[in-house]
Amino acid sequence: MTKLKLSGVSKAYGATLALRRGDLALDTGEVHVLIGANGSGKSTLCKIMAGSVRPDAGEVLLDGQAVTVSGPRAAQALGIGIFYQELSLADHRSVAENICLPDLPKKNGFFVDREALLEKAGRYIALFERVAGDSLHATATVGDLRADQRQLVEIMKALATEAPILIFDEPTSALDRAQVDRFFEILRDLKSEGRSIVFISHRMDEIFAIGDRVTVIRDGETVGTEAIADTSPEAVIRMMVGVQETLATPQAAPPSHEASHEIALTVEKLTGLGFRDVDFEVRRGEILGLGGLHGQGQSALLKALFGAPPARAGQVVLNGQPLRTESPRAAIAQGIAYVSGDRGRDGVISGRPILENVTPIHALRNRLVLARPGPLSEKALPALKALNTKFAGLSHSIGSLSGGNQQKIVIARWLIDKPDILLLDDPTKGIDLSAKADLFALIRRLAEEGLAILLYSSEDAELLNNADRILVFNGGAVSRELSGADRTRYNLYQAAYEAA
Amino acid sequence: MNRVLEIAKNPLLIALVLIAALLFLGNTLSPGFASGGQILRLLIVAALLGIVAAGQNLVILGGREGIDLSVGGVVSLSAIVAGNVMNGMDGGIPLAILACVATGALFGLFNGLGVTLLRIPPLVMTLGMLGVLQGLLVVIRQGIPSGRAAPALSEFVTRPFLLGLPGIIWLWIGVGLLMAFILHRTVFGQRIYAIGSNEQAAFMAGVPVRRMRVALFMLSGVFAAIAGLCLLGYSGSSFANVGEQYMLPSIIAVVFGGTPLPGGKGGYTGTMAGAVLLVVLQSILTTINIDESGRQMVFGATLLVLMLFYGRGRGLRA
């Protein structure tokens, strides 16, 4: 029996169509897995069900009745509870308060009923009794807990809504084996009570262990729904990849450039926040892609190579010399460049002239004391031209430019004095197509000039089309290296989704 | 129309118009208020405030809630140090200058280290430092004489030196040129704006954010100390808490001059106009017999009204 049905749901953010045609039929008493590559639209679909995003079009039927999920409170009233992937806990409050936050037990209609609160929270904590660890108790402060315990509290918070429909968006990423097993037992109990569960995970083994049915989303569209019993991990990945690549065809245009044999950067057993034991080499002239799902350590690794913050263990050798990465300043001095996709946070010096946004690296590397507009402009203009940057004048504020042109300015600052290594951390996030094309043309040119380039992109196509080799990250470690004809979407997904 | 509005919103212009209006008002209330000699006297007082505000300006421009509440204490301490070192003799002036600059730099260094290494918010750090300085002043006053200004110093501050203007006015003009040069023609100046407008981006571009911040607090201390030295020359002898009156006005002058408290934009030219404006306002209040407590209230209220206009929130819309 269908409990919740979404049909033809769409959502656009500005010009970006996040979800084109989302369909999902959730049965009573099933665990329904939702799967799709980065940016395929599955998170948007979940947010629509949970009421935190309003769809532009489409229909939502609950028990056969058309409903409008106008907000998180409305979702709660309709009996839809959600576990958020980005933890939504209040760090300074107790475990009990966090678990019961969506619906605090009250006394006299106003005051929090403390006994009822502890009793209610206690019931959910008891569910994970043997696997949660002693430090997770009702009165513990959430901020003091370990990452896995925090994730368990978030799970308990979702369970405590007692909602007939529960959505879990990547609930197991921080949990250990025993905790996952216990969580799955609980999910099976809920299922037998007749509750409906939407489950998002990137671990194929988990999906096949707990799911009853799987719905695949690709490019904002629901591709199909299969019973888990009738399908296989390979078949699911093929659905995610799409028809055009089911035969694992190599990329149409393999990058023609041949990397020289000179090794620019060697990384050995590098371990830091979010990645561990990463080994690789990059040669001059090579574009090395870092692939996989979001947040598997790619971005953290690039930041660590730039010293923001440095890695905890391991070794990095640049041109035969050990690389010191105590700070970005030190990294820059040794010839490392880093471009962040979050330009508003890490790149743009807002409210300042374009010239000042292009020249800080030049000033640093040449230890300039005076900032003379004339000579600096002469340095800045060729760098901006190399990227086809459109701007009215160097003295204009960077804020007057479009996002794509702002990012070009931030990239141009590394082109005046050429670095040895260019780290690109999802550099095309939120910029227009023509700016992307300009950027990738430049990247290839820089590689041909002898730079070694590390590229992380949240768009798999960018990696497949531009990287000479791809390291697929999974759970903070490199799970596979793809080069030559192996650089296919199928192989990329398979490496990204297999058990870490 | 928009252009007119744009010009009308220029803080420097607003300050200049208000100065003219206040001078006119003062002259109406008390004829002779806007006479040449009187204006010169006001400019001398404004120069003292303006030099303190230069350091305040740098700290505020650097962002991250940057503010220096200890400037008043440094001014007082510097005046006492200078008075004791020179003790009424011209020959002691070079050493007194050195001692003052060192004193200011030292307390600025403490402020800077407290803010960067110990991560104490500037408001709390410099307020605490002000407390330390005030206590120190009480102790010093009991132990040693307050000291006297050397004649040459008094002359520098009060007597015409060049083109009918005393040395301190020329010093202030020099400070103004120096500030403009630092802020607009040096990499250091660009980095001040960079850390003030987006500290994270500045850090990722290799700006030594902590060292910059320590340097700004040290400069603030040095400017306050120089003002303290000049204040000794203005009043002849130093007395404790002579600098207390500079804390609030130095902040108001900066904000009025178009540097918002979140930092990252603005400059020193507006601050100079703000300093003159405040001194004229203070003088008018004195003319109409409003006492010190009343003047403090007016200044406090002025700062609050300014906050209302310039806003504390996002002062940095690009």
PDB file of N, CA, C and O in Angstrom, chain A residues 35 204 216 218 231-242 246 489-498:
ATOM      1  N   ILE A  35      18.985   6.582  -4.229  1.00  0.00           N
ATOM      2  CA  ILE A  35      20.399   6.662  -4.594  1.00  0.00           C
ATOM      3  C   ILE A  35      20.586   7.477  -5.859  1.00  0.00           C
ATOM      4  O   ILE A  35      19.702   7.512  -6.733  1.00  0.00           O
ATOM      5  N   MET A 204      27.028   0.567  -0.874  1.00  0.00           N
ATOM      6  CA  MET A 204      26.249  -0.459  -1.567  1.00  0.00           C
ATOM      7  C   MET A 204      25.894  -1.616  -0.632  1.00  0.00           C
ATOM      8  O   MET A 204      24.785  -2.140  -0.674  1.00  0.00           O
ATOM      9  N   VAL A 216      16.408   5.085  -8.174  1.00  0.00           N
ATOM     10  CA  VAL A 216      17.620   5.741  -8.654  1.00  0.00           C
ATOM     11  C   VAL A 216      17.272   7.087  -9.282  1.00  0.00           C
ATOM     12  O   VAL A 216      16.328   7.184 -10.068  1.00  0.00           O
ATOM     13  N   ARG A 218      18.864  10.355 -11.447  1.00  0.00           N
ATOM     14  CA  ARG A 218      19.998  10.800 -12.247  1.00  0.00           C
ATOM     15  C   ARG A 218      19.662  12.139 -12.885  1.00  0.00           C
ATOM     16  O   ARG A 218      18.594  12.287 -13.476  1.00  0.00           O
ATOM     17  N   THR A 231      17.651  -7.110  -8.077  1.00  0.00           N
ATOM     18  CA  THR A 231      18.699  -6.332  -8.743  1.00  0.00           C
ATOM     19  C   THR A 231      20.056  -6.636  -8.120  1.00  0.00           C
ATOM     20  O   THR A 231      20.170  -7.479  -7.234  1.00  0.00           O
ATOM     21  N   SER A 232      21.079  -5.954  -8.634  1.00  0.00           N
ATOM     22  CA  SER A 232      22.432  -6.179  -8.130  1.00  0.00           C
ATOM     23  C   SER A 232      23.139  -4.825  -8.046  1.00  0.00           C
ATOM     24  O   SER A 232      22.719  -3.874  -8.696  1.00  0.00           O
ATOM     25  N   PRO A 233      24.229  -4.735  -7.251  1.00  0.00           N
ATOM     26  CA  PRO A 233      24.967  -3.464  -7.184  1.00  0.00           C
ATOM     27  C   PRO A 233      25.379  -2.994  -8.575  1.00  0.00           C
ATOM     28  O   PRO A 233      25.275  -1.798  -8.877  1.00  0.00           O
ATOM     29  N   GLU A 234      25.815  -3.905  -9.433  1.00  0.00           N
ATOM     30  CA  GLU A 234      26.240  -3.520 -10.783  1.00  0.00           C
ATOM     31  C   GLU A 234      25.080  -2.905 -11.556  1.00  0.00           C
ATOM     32  O   GLU A 234      25.238  -1.881 -12.233  1.00  0.00           O
ATOM     33  N   ALA A 235      23.910  -3.501 -11.427  1.00  0.00           N
ATOM     34  CA  ALA A 235      22.741  -2.999 -12.148  1.00  0.00           C
ATOM     35  C   ALA A 235      22.355  -1.608 -11.645  1.00  0.00           C
ATOM     36  O   ALA A 235      21.989  -0.731 -12.437  1.00  0.00           O
ATOM     37  N   VAL A 236      22.447  -1.412 -10.318  1.00  0.00           N
ATOM     38  CA  VAL A 236      22.099  -0.106  -9.759  1.00  0.00           C
ATOM     39  C   VAL A 236      23.080   0.947 -10.276  1.00  0.00           C
ATOM     40  O   VAL A 236      22.678   2.055 -10.676  1.00  0.00           O
ATOM     41  N   ILE A 237      24.355   0.630 -10.284  1.00  0.00           N
ATOM     42  CA  ILE A 237      25.347   1.594 -10.777  1.00  0.00           C
ATOM     43  C   ILE A 237      25.094   1.904 -12.248  1.00  0.00           C
ATOM     44  O   ILE A 237      25.178   3.059 -12.681  1.00  0.00           O
ATOM     45  N   ARG A 238      24.720   0.874 -13.024  1.00  0.00           N
ATOM     46  CA  ARG A 238      24.413   1.132 -14.431  1.00  0.00           C
ATOM     47  C   ARG A 238      23.236   2.081 -14.574  1.00  0.00           C
ATOM     48  O   ARG A 238      23.219   2.945 -15.441  1.00  0.00           O
ATOM     49  N   MET A 239      22.260   1.945 -13.685  1.00  0.00           N
ATOM     50  CA  MET A 239      21.126   2.879 -13.725  1.00  0.00           C
ATOM     51  C   MET A 239      21.582   4.298 -13.404  1.00  0.00           C
ATOM     52  O   MET A 239      21.101   5.280 -13.984  1.00  0.00           O
ATOM     53  N   MET A 240      22.506   4.412 -12.460  1.00  0.00           N
ATOM     54  CA  MET A 240      23.002   5.745 -12.098  1.00  0.00           C
ATOM     55  C   MET A 240      23.803   6.366 -13.232  1.00  0.00           C
ATOM     56  O   MET A 240      23.771   7.577 -13.448  1.00  0.00           O
ATOM     57  N   VAL A 241      24.564   5.530 -13.933  1.00  0.00           N
ATOM     58  CA  VAL A 241      25.428   6.023 -15.001  1.00  0.00           C
ATOM     59  C   VAL A 241      24.608   6.444 -16.214  1.00  0.00           C
ATOM     60  O   VAL A 241      24.906   7.430 -16.882  1.00  0.00           O
ATOM     61  N   GLY A 242      23.559   5.666 -16.515  1.00  0.00           N
ATOM     62  CA  GLY A 242      22.757   5.976 -17.688  1.00  0.00           C
ATOM     63  C   GLY A 242      23.112   5.078 -18.850  1.00  0.00           C
ATOM     64  O   GLY A 242      24.143   4.411 -18.836  1.00  0.00           O
ATOM     65  N   THR A 246      26.715   2.302 -20.418  1.00  0.00           N
ATOM     66  CA  THR A 246      26.591   0.996 -19.772  1.00  0.00           C
ATOM     67  C   THR A 246      27.692   0.035 -20.203  1.00  0.00           C
ATOM     68  O   THR A 246      28.006  -0.899 -19.498  1.00  0.00           O
ATOM     69  N   ARG A 489      32.559   6.684 -16.108  1.00  0.00           N
ATOM     70  CA  ARG A 489      31.604   7.005 -15.073  1.00  0.00           C
ATOM     71  C   ARG A 489      31.259   5.746 -14.256  1.00  0.00           C
ATOM     72  O   ARG A 489      31.148   5.798 -13.037  1.00  0.00           O
ATOM     73  N   TYR A 490      31.144   4.643 -14.971  1.00  0.00           N
ATOM     74  CA  TYR A 490      30.795   3.391 -14.303  1.00  0.00           C
ATOM     75  C   TYR A 490      31.839   3.035 -13.244  1.00  0.00           C
ATOM     76  O   TYR A 490      31.528   2.762 -12.091  1.00  0.00           O
ATOM     77  N   ASN A 491      33.109   3.068 -13.654  1.00  0.00           N
ATOM     78  CA  ASN A 491      34.181   2.727 -12.712  1.00  0.00           C
ATOM     79  C   ASN A 491      34.250   3.717 -11.562  1.00  0.00           C
ATOM     80  O   ASN A 491      34.516   3.351 -10.419  1.00  0.00           O
ATOM     81  N   LEU A 492      34.011   4.984 -11.896  1.00  0.00           N
ATOM     82  CA  LEU A 492      34.050   6.026 -10.862  1.00  0.00           C
ATOM     83  C   LEU A 492      32.978   5.760  -9.807  1.00  0.00           C
ATOM     84  O   LEU A 492      33.240   5.787  -8.607  1.00  0.00           O
ATOM     85  N   TYR A 493      31.765   5.474 -10.256  1.00  0.00           N
ATOM     86  CA  TYR A 493      30.678   5.224  -9.304  1.00  0.00           C
ATOM     87  C   TYR A 493      30.928   3.956  -8.507  1.00  0.00           C
ATOM     88  O   TYR A 493      30.678   3.896  -7.307  1.00  0.00           O
ATOM     89  N   GLN A 494      31.400   2.930  -9.226  1.00  0.00           N
ATOM     90  CA  GLN A 494      31.611   1.670  -8.528  1.00  0.00           C
ATOM     91  C   GLN A 494      32.615   1.861  -7.384  1.00  0.00           C
ATOM     92  O   GLN A 494      32.399   1.405  -6.268  1.00  0.00           O
ATOM     93  N   ALA A 495      33.694   2.582  -7.673  1.00  0.00           N
ATOM     94  CA  ALA A 495      34.707   2.801  -6.637  1.00  0.00           C
ATOM     95  C   ALA A 495      34.177   3.706  -5.532  1.00  0.00           C
ATOM     96  O   ALA A 495      34.509   3.542  -4.363  1.00  0.00           O
ATOM     97  N   ALA A 496      33.310   4.631  -5.906  1.00  0.00           N
ATOM     98  CA  ALA A 496      32.795   5.567  -4.916  1.00  0.00           C
ATOM     99  C   ALA A 496      31.768   4.921  -3.993  1.00  0.00           C
ATOM    100  O   ALA A 496      31.643   5.295  -2.833  1.00  0.00           O
ATOM    101  N   TYR A 497      31.030   3.950  -4.521  1.00  0.00           N
ATOM    102  CA  TYR A 497      29.915   3.400  -3.755  1.00  0.00           C
ATOM    103  C   TYR A 497      30.223   2.083  -3.071  1.00  0.00           C
ATOM    104  O   TYR A 497      29.425   1.593  -2.301  1.00  0.00           O
ATOM    105  N   GLU A 498      31.380   1.502  -3.387  1.00  0.00           N
ATOM    106  CA  GLU A 498      31.636   0.220  -2.737  1.00  0.00           C
ATOM    107  C   GLU A 498      31.981   0.471  -1.264  1.00  0.00           C
ATOM    108  O   GLU A 498      32.306   1.582  -0.865  1.00  0.00           O
TER     109      GLU A 498
END
